[in-house]
Structures are given as structure tokens and as C-alpha cells.
Amino acid sequence: MKRIITCLLILVLALASFTACSKNEEQKANPEPTTATDSKDDETVSEDSALSGKIVIATNMTNVVDTTLKDLAQGFMDENPGTEIVYEAIKDYETVVATRISGGEAPDIFISIDGMTPDTLADYFLPLDDLDIQWDDILFSRNNTGSDGKIYTIADSVGYTGIVYNKAAFSAAGIDNVPKTMDEFWAACEKLKAAGIVPMGTSFKDIWPIYPWVDWNIAQLSLNGDSKGKNLYVDKDEIFDETYLYYMDIIREMHKKGFLEPDIMSANWDQLKLDMAQGKTAMFYTETWFPQQIVDLGANLEDVGMFPFPEANYVFSTAGKSYGISKDCENVDLAKAYLKYMIEGGKHAVAVATIPADTTAQIDDPFAGELMSYGVPAKESEVTVTEFLDIKNEIELDEQSFLLSYVLEKDDAKAKALCDEWNAKWAAARAEIVK
């Protein structure tokens, strides 16, 4: 998938954008946009409002587009009669948005996607430096700058990585405490399997949910406390080194032992959430944005918790989704006003059940609270340098697809050969790109 996205993004640079970014073209492969319209006639603009017109915001939060996001948009429109805010839900977000960008039909506001680098942010987004917002109150606000020093996107939330678990499933398997060591973790998996419960969910079919297992930043920070993360590999010929393979080897061993879904090739996202809610699957390695989704599917709030990955030295902290305004947006004033409205006070983060990046928003998140209660400190990684992304794009490395091949490979020697092949590609490309 990432190969397709990267190619599409390269294509964008060669195409002129002739079509307005908010054009409401029918997308047959995706749900219809959700529109919350003002009660007045669409063509009527209030004399008291400086804002008017319509913008489209693309979201991958398909589960709340018709509920809390619709309410969020309506709140803005109530304050600004004559405006229309449309949320468009897209499931295969990165592929679809990349295609829309290449066709000159980018949404007015959208999330930055894989393949965008500090060098190319200005090709897709407008600068936000003049956005009327207290930047010092927004976490990760300086992580979204281009090579020219301008800010192009803004984080709506902050996420903490750990293992989400169903406490009722643990209890049914006779597990009294969350595992803090790998020995305890393997023992817990054995008990869960013996009780007829899938120890760890993956959603391998949809592929994207397994990203924490293949994140260089998470591996380096969790294991070594090194905040340089991906940037370390700009000076290394091995992209698949011992540290990076640590979590991959764990999930590969889990597959061998029957601790994942019986058929990981058919394990999908919607089923994973439902199985977690019903206690059929006990654990899922992810971020703090996930637990509320299984509560929404019927799990008791008190039955859902979160703990650090056993033996991790740090809990990885990262920005959530980073939103920007398309450089082709025709209603910039409205887009900026709504982007500010989304971020300030954490309104958008609350609407999608995440932790706001706006530090002035006082939100009590029970899942993050339990995660941090185990005494493992949170830490963030450095902003990824362009060279890492350039090398990765050059060799078309899709780490999530690699993990699937790695997990499915039963022969250890052949699994190592997969790593050696990519290490050779990385070393060759690095020699050309890093001077």
C-alpha cells in the first residue's frame, strides 16, 4: 500500500491542481460525506458573520463521523451562521487521500499521510504560522514544520502506546495481575489460550493496526531509552537490527505458539474490536485512542484497561493526527477558523475519544491513567529527519507488509534472509543519499 501512496505523492509534484479542493465528487468506494448544515437556507449568509461558505474535512474516524464529529461541526455552525462544515469519512484513508491529491481534489482540511516529509509539506499544505492560536499550549507543535521553518500541520491529540486488555478475559483465565516481565507475559498468554481466549489481536488483514510492532521510534525508545529513534538509522547500514527486530520476534513467536488469531490473514479491524469488547480476544498492542472504541461496542468501562509492554523502559508518547489546510483550499478563512475551533480546548480530540494536544484542556482519561500508574515514564522521540524518509522511500520499504511476511515465515533462516535483503538495500541507498 505504501508503495502506491509514495508513487502517488511523487505524481502530485508533477501535476497542476485545476480543481477546487472542496469539490463534492461522489466517492463510490467510501461512505457518503456527513454534512451538518445550518438551519437557515444554504445560500443565506448572516450579516453578523464574517465567515461563509463550505469546507470539507477528511477523517478516518468512520465510527464517529455521524455522531460526535457531526455535533462538533454543528457547534461551529451554530456560532457562525451561513457556514457549512462537512466531514467525509474515508476508511482506506492514506490511499484515497493520496489519490485525491494527485487529482487536484484534496479535501480542505486533511491529515498528513505517509510519504510527506519536511521538504514536501509546502507542496500540500498552507502555512499555519499566522493561525490565531497559542502555540506554546499545543504539544508537538514544532514537530510539524517544513524545511523552510514554517508550520504546516497541527496535532489534535497525544497518544501513549501500551497494551490494551480486557480485564474480564484476564479474570476468566485466572490472571490476577498484568504481566510486568516477559516471563509473566508468556505465562499469561498460555493461560488465556487454555481458557479458549485469543491472547493477542492483530487485525493483520487490514495491516495498518499493527504499526506499533514495526515502529523504529517505539523500539529504540522503549528498549534503549534513545529518543533519536529513526534518525539513528541514517548512520547505520542495518535497518533491521537487533533492537528493531525485538518486538517483531515477539509477535512472530506468538504466531508460532498459537497466541494470535487462528487465521491472521482474515483477522480484520471491525472483528478485532468486537472480540475485544466481548472478551474473546484479551490484548491488543496500540495507543490510548483505542480503548474507548471497544467500550462503545459494549464492553464495561471497568473491564477495559491498559498497561506498558512488559520490560519496556519507557512508554512511547507521540502526536496523534496532524491536520493541515490544503494549499488548493478556496475558503482559507473558514478553514483556518474551523481548524482553530477543532484544536482549542481539545474539542476535536474529545469528539474522537483521544487525549487533547492542547494542554489547557483538562481531560481525565482512565486508560492513560492506568497505563501511567505502573511507573514507566513517558517519553517522545525526535522529529524524523528527511534523510530517513528519503532512504525508506527510495527502496520502497513497507515495514507493515514486511512484518506479515516475517511472521508467516516458519523457517528462521529464511526469515533472517528477508532481513538481510532489506539491510543490503538500505545500505546501498544510504550510501547514495547520505553524503
Short mmCIF file of C-alpha atoms in Angstrom, two decimals:
data_model
loop_
_atom_site.label_atom_id
_atom_site.label_comp_id
_atom_site.label_asym_id
_atom_site.label_seq_id
_atom_site.Cartn_x
_atom_site.Cartn_y
_atom_site.Cartn_z
CA MET A 1 0.00 0.00 0.00
CA LYS A 2 2.76 2.45 0.95
CA ARG A 3 4.43 1.88 -2.44
CA ILE A 4 1.24 3.09 -4.10
CA ILE A 5 0.99 6.07 -1.78
CA THR A 6 4.61 7.09 -2.32
CA CYS A 7 4.23 6.89 -6.10
CA LEU A 8 1.04 8.92 -5.96
CA LEU A 9 2.69 11.59 -3.84
CA ILE A 10 5.56 11.85 -6.31
CA LEU A 11 2.98 12.22 -9.07
CA VAL A 12 1.38 15.11 -7.20
CA LEU A 13 4.53 17.18 -7.59
CA ALA A 14 4.28 16.86 -11.38
CA LEU A 15 0.60 17.72 -11.67
CA ALA A 16 -1.12 21.08 -11.53
CA SER A 17 -4.19 21.26 -9.38
CA PHE A 18 -7.05 22.59 -11.51
CA THR A 19 -9.98 21.50 -9.36
CA ALA A 20 -11.14 23.19 -6.16
CA CYS A 21 -10.26 21.16 -3.08
CA SER A 22 -13.75 21.15 -1.72
CA LYS A 23 -15.48 19.75 -4.78
CA ASN A 24 -18.03 17.22 -3.59
CA GLU A 25 -17.39 14.40 -6.08
CA GLU A 26 -19.10 11.11 -5.33
CA GLN A 27 -16.68 8.52 -3.90
CA LYS A 28 -18.25 5.15 -4.61
CA ALA A 29 -15.66 3.22 -2.63
CA ASN A 30 -16.27 5.22 0.55
CA PRO A 31 -19.17 6.28 2.74
CA GLU A 32 -21.10 9.38 1.78
CA PRO A 33 -19.86 12.58 3.40
CA THR A 34 -21.64 13.54 6.59
CA THR A 35 -22.99 17.07 6.39
CA ALA A 36 -24.24 19.09 9.32
CA THR A 37 -25.96 22.07 7.72
CA ASP A 38 -27.13 25.26 9.31
CA SER A 39 -30.88 25.55 9.80
CA LYS A 40 -31.04 28.60 7.52
CA ASP A 41 -31.13 28.34 3.76
CA ASP A 42 -27.72 27.27 2.42
CA GLU A 43 -27.39 30.43 0.35
CA THR A 44 -28.22 32.75 3.22
CA VAL A 45 -25.26 34.39 4.94
CA SER A 46 -25.74 36.14 8.26
CA GLU A 47 -24.86 39.83 8.23
CA ASP A 48 -23.27 39.35 11.66
CA SER A 49 -20.91 36.61 10.49
CA ALA A 50 -17.59 37.29 8.78
CA LEU A 51 -17.44 33.68 7.66
CA SER A 52 -19.47 31.94 5.00
CA GLY A 53 -19.32 29.06 2.57
CA LYS A 54 -18.41 25.41 2.87
CA ILE A 55 -15.35 23.29 3.63
CA VAL A 56 -14.72 19.53 3.67
CA ILE A 57 -12.67 17.77 6.35
CA ALA A 58 -11.46 14.25 5.57
CA THR A 59 -11.40 11.89 8.55
CA ASN A 60 -10.53 8.25 9.10
CA MET A 61 -12.73 8.15 12.21
CA THR A 62 -15.57 6.37 10.47
CA ASN A 63 -17.03 5.22 13.79
CA VAL A 64 -17.98 8.74 14.96
CA VAL A 65 -18.48 10.69 11.74
CA ASP A 66 -22.27 10.60 12.12
CA THR A 67 -22.30 11.32 15.85
CA THR A 68 -19.72 13.32 17.79
CA LEU A 69 -17.98 14.80 14.75
CA LYS A 70 -21.33 15.87 13.34
CA ASP A 71 -22.09 17.52 16.68
CA LEU A 72 -18.70 19.24 16.65
CA ALA A 73 -19.36 20.69 13.21
CA GLN A 74 -22.85 21.77 14.24
CA GLY A 75 -21.47 23.63 17.24
CA PHE A 76 -19.24 25.69 14.98
CA MET A 77 -22.06 26.41 12.54
CA ASP A 78 -24.36 27.50 15.35
CA GLU A 79 -21.73 30.10 16.23
CA ASN A 80 -21.19 31.01 12.57
CA PRO A 81 -24.48 31.06 10.63
CA GLY A 82 -24.04 30.77 6.90
CA THR A 83 -21.21 28.27 7.11
CA GLU A 84 -21.31 24.58 6.23
CA ILE A 85 -18.85 22.06 7.67
CA VAL A 86 -18.73 18.64 6.02
CA TYR A 87 -16.89 15.62 7.45
CA GLU A 88 -16.06 12.99 4.85
CA ALA A 89 -15.35 9.53 6.29
CA ILE A 90 -12.68 7.55 4.46
CA LYS A 91 -11.73 4.05 5.57
CA ASP A 92 -8.66 3.44 3.38
CA TYR A 93 -7.51 6.91 4.26
CA GLU A 94 -3.94 7.22 3.02
CA THR A 95 -4.53 5.61 -0.36
CA VAL A 96 -7.71 7.57 -1.07
CA VAL A 97 -6.33 10.92 0.09
CA ALA A 98 -3.16 10.42 -1.96
CA THR A 99 -5.32 9.71 -5.00
CA ARG A 100 -7.46 12.78 -4.33
CA ILE A 101 -4.36 14.97 -4.01
CA SER A 102 -2.96 13.69 -7.30
CA GLY A 103 -6.26 14.55 -8.98
CA GLY A 104 -6.30 18.09 -7.62
CA GLU A 105 -9.23 17.33 -5.33
CA ALA A 106 -7.68 17.32 -1.88
CA PRO A 107 -10.11 17.96 0.99
CA ASP A 108 -9.89 21.43 2.51
CA ILE A 109 -8.57 20.02 5.78
CA PHE A 110 -6.88 16.64 5.92
CA ILE A 111 -4.39 14.57 7.91
CA SER A 112 -0.78 14.43 6.77
CA ILE A 113 -0.05 10.99 5.32
CA ASP A 114 2.88 8.64 4.87
CA GLY A 115 5.46 9.84 2.38
CA MET A 116 5.17 13.52 3.24
CA THR A 117 8.46 14.96 4.50
CA PRO A 118 9.56 18.35 5.86
CA ASP A 119 10.85 19.08 2.36
CA THR A 120 7.44 18.45 0.76
CA LEU A 121 4.90 19.74 3.31
CA ALA A 122 4.69 23.05 1.46
CA ASP A 123 3.64 21.17 -1.68
CA TYR A 124 0.42 20.06 0.02
CA PHE A 125 -0.42 22.49 2.82
CA LEU A 126 -0.70 26.19 3.57
CA PRO A 127 1.50 27.62 6.35
CA LEU A 128 -0.27 27.92 9.71
CA ASP A 129 2.12 30.31 11.45
CA ASP A 130 -0.49 33.07 11.38
CA LEU A 131 -3.18 30.84 12.89
CA ASP A 132 -4.59 32.71 15.88
CA ILE A 133 -3.69 30.08 18.45
CA GLN A 134 -1.40 29.79 21.49
CA TRP A 135 1.24 27.51 20.00
CA ASP A 136 3.04 27.04 23.32
CA ASP A 137 -0.08 25.32 24.67
CA ILE A 138 -0.09 22.72 21.87
CA LEU A 139 2.04 19.61 22.32
CA PHE A 140 4.25 18.65 19.37
CA SER A 141 3.52 22.00 17.72
CA ARG A 142 7.09 22.29 16.45
CA ASN A 143 7.11 18.76 15.06
CA ASN A 144 5.10 19.81 12.04
CA THR A 145 7.40 22.35 10.47
CA GLY A 146 8.71 22.23 6.94
CA SER A 147 12.32 22.59 5.88
CA ASP A 148 11.60 26.30 5.46
CA GLY A 149 10.82 26.62 9.18
CA LYS A 150 7.10 27.24 8.68
CA ILE A 151 4.38 25.25 10.47
CA TYR A 152 2.14 23.30 8.11
CA THR A 153 0.13 20.93 10.30
CA ILE A 154 -1.08 20.83 13.88
CA ALA A 155 -1.62 17.83 16.15
CA ASP A 156 -5.11 17.36 17.54
CA SER A 157 -4.12 14.88 20.22
CA VAL A 158 -1.40 12.97 22.03
CA GLY A 159 -1.17 9.20 22.26
CA TYR A 160 0.58 6.80 24.62
CA THR A 161 1.49 3.31 23.49
CA GLY A 162 0.80 0.19 25.52
CA ILE A 163 -1.23 -3.00 25.68
CA VAL A 164 -4.99 -2.60 25.93
CA TYR A 165 -6.56 -5.54 27.73
CA ASN A 166 -9.94 -6.94 28.69
CA LYS A 167 -9.91 -7.41 32.45
CA ALA A 168 -12.82 -9.84 32.34
CA ALA A 169 -10.85 -12.05 29.93
CA PHE A 170 -7.85 -11.95 32.25
CA SER A 171 -10.05 -12.91 35.19
CA ALA A 172 -11.65 -15.78 33.25
CA ALA A 173 -8.17 -17.14 32.54
CA GLY A 174 -7.10 -16.85 36.18
CA ILE A 175 -4.74 -13.91 35.66
CA ASP A 176 -4.75 -11.65 38.71
CA ASN A 177 -2.13 -9.06 37.72
CA VAL A 178 -0.92 -7.53 34.48
CA PRO A 179 2.42 -9.00 33.32
CA LYS A 180 5.45 -6.85 34.02
CA THR A 181 8.12 -9.26 32.77
CA MET A 182 8.28 -11.27 29.57
CA ASP A 183 8.13 -14.50 31.58
CA GLU A 184 4.87 -13.30 33.11
CA PHE A 185 3.65 -12.24 29.67
CA TRP A 186 4.25 -15.66 28.12
CA ALA A 187 2.61 -17.33 31.12
CA ALA A 188 -0.44 -15.09 30.74
CA CYS A 189 -0.69 -15.99 27.05
CA GLU A 190 -0.62 -19.69 27.91
CA LYS A 191 -3.44 -19.25 30.43
CA LEU A 192 -5.55 -17.25 28.00
CA LYS A 193 -5.11 -19.81 25.23
CA ALA A 194 -6.01 -22.63 27.62
CA ALA A 195 -9.19 -20.74 28.53
CA GLY A 196 -10.21 -20.51 24.86
CA ILE A 197 -9.38 -16.81 24.61
CA VAL A 198 -7.18 -15.34 21.87
CA PRO A 199 -4.26 -13.80 23.81
CA MET A 200 -3.34 -11.06 21.31
CA GLY A 201 -5.27 -9.48 18.44
CA THR A 202 -3.57 -8.13 15.32
CA SER A 203 -6.06 -7.20 12.57
CA PHE A 204 -3.41 -8.33 10.09
CA LYS A 205 -5.86 -8.29 7.19
CA ASP A 206 -6.24 -4.53 7.47
CA ILE A 207 -2.46 -4.33 8.12
CA TRP A 208 -2.32 -0.72 9.45
CA PRO A 209 -3.30 -1.56 13.06
CA ILE A 210 -0.05 -3.47 13.64
CA TYR A 211 2.07 -0.30 13.36
CA PRO A 212 3.38 -0.29 16.99
CA TRP A 213 5.13 -3.60 16.34
CA VAL A 214 7.15 -2.09 13.49
CA ASP A 215 7.91 1.44 14.68
CA TRP A 216 11.63 2.23 14.92
CA ASN A 217 10.94 5.07 17.37
CA ILE A 218 8.98 2.82 19.72
CA ALA A 219 11.62 0.07 19.64
CA GLN A 220 14.57 2.37 20.30
CA LEU A 221 12.85 4.39 22.99
CA SER A 222 11.12 1.50 24.79
CA LEU A 223 14.17 -0.75 24.86
CA ASN A 224 17.12 1.65 24.92
CA GLY A 225 15.61 4.94 26.03
CA ASP A 226 17.03 6.50 22.87
CA SER A 227 14.89 9.38 21.63
CA LYS A 228 16.75 9.57 18.30
CA GLY A 229 14.70 6.62 17.07
CA LYS A 230 14.54 6.53 13.28
CA ASN A 231 17.30 9.10 12.99
CA LEU A 232 19.84 6.57 14.27
CA TYR A 233 19.43 4.56 11.09
CA VAL A 234 20.61 7.36 8.84
CA ASP A 235 24.09 6.43 10.09
CA LYS A 236 23.56 2.66 10.10
CA ASP A 237 23.70 0.09 7.30
CA GLU A 238 21.29 -2.21 9.13
CA ILE A 239 17.70 -1.04 9.12
CA PHE A 240 16.63 -4.39 10.59
CA ASP A 241 18.95 -4.54 13.58
CA GLU A 242 18.55 -6.41 16.87
CA THR A 243 16.63 -3.60 18.55
CA TYR A 244 14.18 -3.11 15.70
CA LEU A 245 13.52 -6.84 15.39
CA TYR A 246 12.84 -7.28 19.12
CA TYR A 247 9.08 -6.72 19.01
CA MET A 248 8.78 -8.39 15.60
CA ASP A 249 10.38 -11.52 17.03
CA ILE A 250 7.89 -11.50 19.90
CA ILE A 251 4.83 -11.37 17.64
CA ARG A 252 6.41 -13.97 15.33
CA GLU A 253 6.87 -16.28 18.31
CA MET A 254 3.29 -15.60 19.39
CA HIS A 255 2.10 -16.76 15.98
CA LYS A 256 4.16 -19.94 16.28
CA LYS A 257 2.64 -20.67 19.69
CA GLY A 258 -0.94 -20.02 18.55
CA PHE A 259 -1.34 -16.85 20.62
CA LEU A 260 -2.74 -14.74 17.74
CA GLU A 261 -6.00 -15.08 15.80
CA PRO A 262 -6.38 -18.60 14.32
CA ASP A 263 -6.28 -17.18 10.78
CA ILE A 264 -4.32 -13.96 10.83
CA MET A 265 -4.88 -13.41 7.10
CA SER A 266 -8.60 -12.92 7.72
CA ALA A 267 -8.26 -11.07 11.04
CA ASN A 268 -9.88 -7.69 10.40
CA TRP A 269 -10.29 -4.43 12.29
CA ASP A 270 -14.02 -4.49 12.95
CA GLN A 271 -13.93 -8.07 14.22
CA LEU A 272 -10.94 -7.32 16.44
CA LYS A 273 -12.79 -4.50 18.20
CA LEU A 274 -15.88 -6.63 18.69
CA ASP A 275 -13.85 -9.58 20.01
CA MET A 276 -12.03 -7.28 22.42
CA ALA A 277 -15.33 -5.86 23.63
CA GLN A 278 -16.76 -9.34 24.19
CA GLY A 279 -13.63 -10.73 25.84
CA LYS A 280 -12.95 -13.24 23.06
CA THR A 281 -9.60 -11.53 22.48
CA ALA A 282 -7.68 -10.38 25.54
CA MET A 283 -4.99 -7.94 24.38
CA PHE A 284 -4.08 -5.53 21.61
CA TYR A 285 -0.85 -3.50 21.32
CA THR A 286 -1.85 0.03 20.37
CA GLU A 287 -2.36 3.58 21.69
CA THR A 288 -4.67 5.34 24.11
CA TRP A 289 -7.11 6.29 21.34
CA PHE A 290 -8.30 2.68 21.08
CA PRO A 291 -9.90 1.62 24.43
CA GLN A 292 -12.95 3.87 24.18
CA GLN A 293 -13.86 2.24 20.87
CA ILE A 294 -14.36 -1.15 22.50
CA VAL A 295 -16.33 0.45 25.32
CA ASP A 296 -18.56 1.96 22.65
CA LEU A 297 -19.10 -1.58 21.33
CA GLY A 298 -20.47 -2.79 24.65
CA ALA A 299 -17.53 -3.52 26.93
CA ASN A 300 -17.93 -2.31 30.51
CA LEU A 301 -15.69 0.67 31.18
CA GLU A 302 -14.30 -1.00 34.29
CA ASP A 303 -13.38 -4.10 32.24
CA VAL A 304 -11.03 -2.24 29.91
CA GLY A 305 -7.52 -1.27 30.91
CA MET A 306 -4.04 -0.58 29.64
CA PHE A 307 -0.52 -1.47 30.78
CA PRO A 308 3.03 -0.90 29.46
CA PHE A 309 4.62 -3.55 27.28
CA PRO A 310 6.45 -5.85 29.72
CA GLU A 311 10.04 -4.76 30.47
CA ALA A 312 9.72 -1.52 28.46
CA ASN A 313 11.87 1.26 29.91
CA TYR A 314 9.60 3.99 28.58
CA VAL A 315 6.06 4.43 27.34
CA PHE A 316 6.20 5.93 23.86
CA SER A 317 4.44 9.28 23.57
CA THR A 318 3.55 10.70 20.19
CA ALA A 319 1.38 13.23 18.42
CA GLY A 320 -1.99 11.98 17.24
CA LYS A 321 -3.33 13.04 13.87
CA SER A 322 -1.76 16.14 12.36
CA TYR A 323 -4.20 18.27 10.38
CA GLY A 324 -3.38 20.85 7.75
CA ILE A 325 -5.16 23.06 5.23
CA SER A 326 -4.79 22.14 1.57
CA LYS A 327 -2.77 24.63 -0.45
CA ASP A 328 -5.59 24.47 -3.01
CA CYS A 329 -8.30 25.35 -0.50
CA GLU A 330 -10.53 28.15 -1.81
CA ASN A 331 -12.11 29.14 1.52
CA VAL A 332 -8.97 29.65 3.60
CA ASP A 333 -10.54 31.94 6.20
CA LEU A 334 -13.23 29.39 7.03
CA ALA A 335 -10.73 26.54 7.06
CA LYS A 336 -8.44 28.37 9.47
CA ALA A 337 -11.33 29.32 11.72
CA TYR A 338 -12.56 25.74 11.91
CA LEU A 339 -9.07 24.29 12.40
CA LYS A 340 -8.60 26.63 15.36
CA TYR A 341 -12.03 25.64 16.68
CA MET A 342 -11.11 21.94 16.40
CA ILE A 343 -7.84 22.21 18.30
CA GLU A 344 -8.50 24.79 21.01
CA GLY A 345 -9.81 23.26 24.20
CA GLY A 346 -9.29 19.81 22.73
CA LYS A 347 -12.75 19.79 21.13
CA HIS A 348 -11.81 17.51 18.23
CA ALA A 349 -9.78 15.18 20.45
CA VAL A 350 -12.72 14.78 22.83
CA ALA A 351 -15.06 14.13 19.90
CA VAL A 352 -12.91 11.19 18.79
CA ALA A 353 -12.17 10.00 22.36
CA THR A 354 -8.46 10.84 22.44
CA ILE A 355 -6.26 12.95 24.70
CA PRO A 356 -6.03 16.60 23.53
CA ALA A 357 -2.73 18.07 22.39
CA ASP A 358 -3.97 21.36 23.87
CA THR A 359 -2.51 21.29 27.38
CA THR A 360 -5.11 23.76 28.66
CA ALA A 361 -7.82 21.12 28.20
CA GLN A 362 -8.25 19.19 31.43
CA ILE A 363 -9.33 15.71 30.38
CA ASP A 364 -9.32 12.74 32.75
CA ASP A 365 -8.53 9.68 30.64
CA PRO A 366 -8.91 6.48 32.72
CA PHE A 367 -6.93 4.36 30.26
CA ALA A 368 -3.92 6.66 30.15
CA GLY A 369 -4.26 6.97 33.92
CA GLU A 370 -3.90 3.23 34.44
CA LEU A 371 -1.12 2.98 31.86
CA MET A 372 0.97 5.59 33.66
CA SER A 373 0.14 4.21 37.12
CA TYR A 374 2.62 1.36 36.65
CA GLY A 375 5.55 3.73 37.00
CA VAL A 376 7.01 3.53 33.48
CA PRO A 377 7.71 7.12 32.37
CA ALA A 378 6.51 8.54 29.06
CA LYS A 379 8.96 9.91 26.53
CA GLU A 380 8.79 11.17 22.95
CA SER A 381 11.18 10.73 20.03
CA GLU A 382 12.92 13.35 17.96
CA VAL A 383 11.35 14.64 14.79
CA THR A 384 12.33 12.29 11.96
CA VAL A 385 14.93 13.73 9.60
CA THR A 386 14.24 13.87 5.88
CA GLU A 387 17.14 11.54 5.04
CA PHE A 388 15.48 8.60 6.81
CA LEU A 389 12.29 9.08 4.82
CA ASP A 390 14.22 9.55 1.58
CA ILE A 391 16.09 6.26 2.01
CA LYS A 392 12.94 4.41 3.03
CA ASN A 393 11.01 5.77 0.05
CA GLU A 394 13.87 5.04 -2.33
CA ILE A 395 13.89 1.32 -1.52
CA GLU A 396 10.09 1.24 -1.14
CA LEU A 397 10.25 -0.33 2.31
CA ASP A 398 6.79 -1.10 3.70
CA GLU A 399 7.51 -2.25 7.23
CA GLN A 400 3.98 -3.44 7.92
CA SER A 401 3.89 -5.69 4.88
CA PHE A 402 7.35 -6.91 5.83
CA LEU A 403 6.10 -7.90 9.27
CA LEU A 404 3.36 -10.03 7.76
CA SER A 405 5.90 -11.89 5.62
CA TYR A 406 8.26 -12.19 8.58
CA VAL A 407 5.59 -13.59 10.90
CA LEU A 408 4.32 -16.08 8.33
CA GLU A 409 7.81 -17.38 7.51
CA LYS A 410 8.23 -20.55 9.57
CA ASP A 411 11.88 -21.11 8.68
CA ASP A 412 14.22 -18.99 10.85
CA ALA A 413 16.97 -18.97 8.23
CA LYS A 414 14.58 -17.68 5.57
CA ALA A 415 13.23 -15.07 7.97
CA LYS A 416 16.78 -13.85 8.55
CA ALA A 417 17.34 -13.78 4.80
CA LEU A 418 14.40 -11.37 4.47
CA CYS A 419 16.13 -9.02 6.90
CA ASP A 420 19.49 -9.37 5.15
CA GLU A 421 17.92 -8.49 1.81
CA TRP A 422 16.41 -5.26 3.13
CA ASN A 423 19.58 -4.38 5.03
CA ALA A 424 21.54 -4.63 1.77
CA LYS A 425 19.02 -2.38 0.00
CA TRP A 426 19.14 0.12 2.86
CA ALA A 427 22.94 0.24 2.90
CA ALA A 428 23.13 0.82 -0.86
CA ALA A 429 20.52 3.59 -0.84
CA ARG A 430 22.01 5.21 2.25
CA ALA A 431 25.40 5.44 0.55
CA GLU A 432 23.81 7.37 -2.32
CA ILE A 433 21.54 9.66 -0.29
CA VAL A 434 23.59 10.47 2.82
CA LYS A 435 26.71 12.34 1.78
#
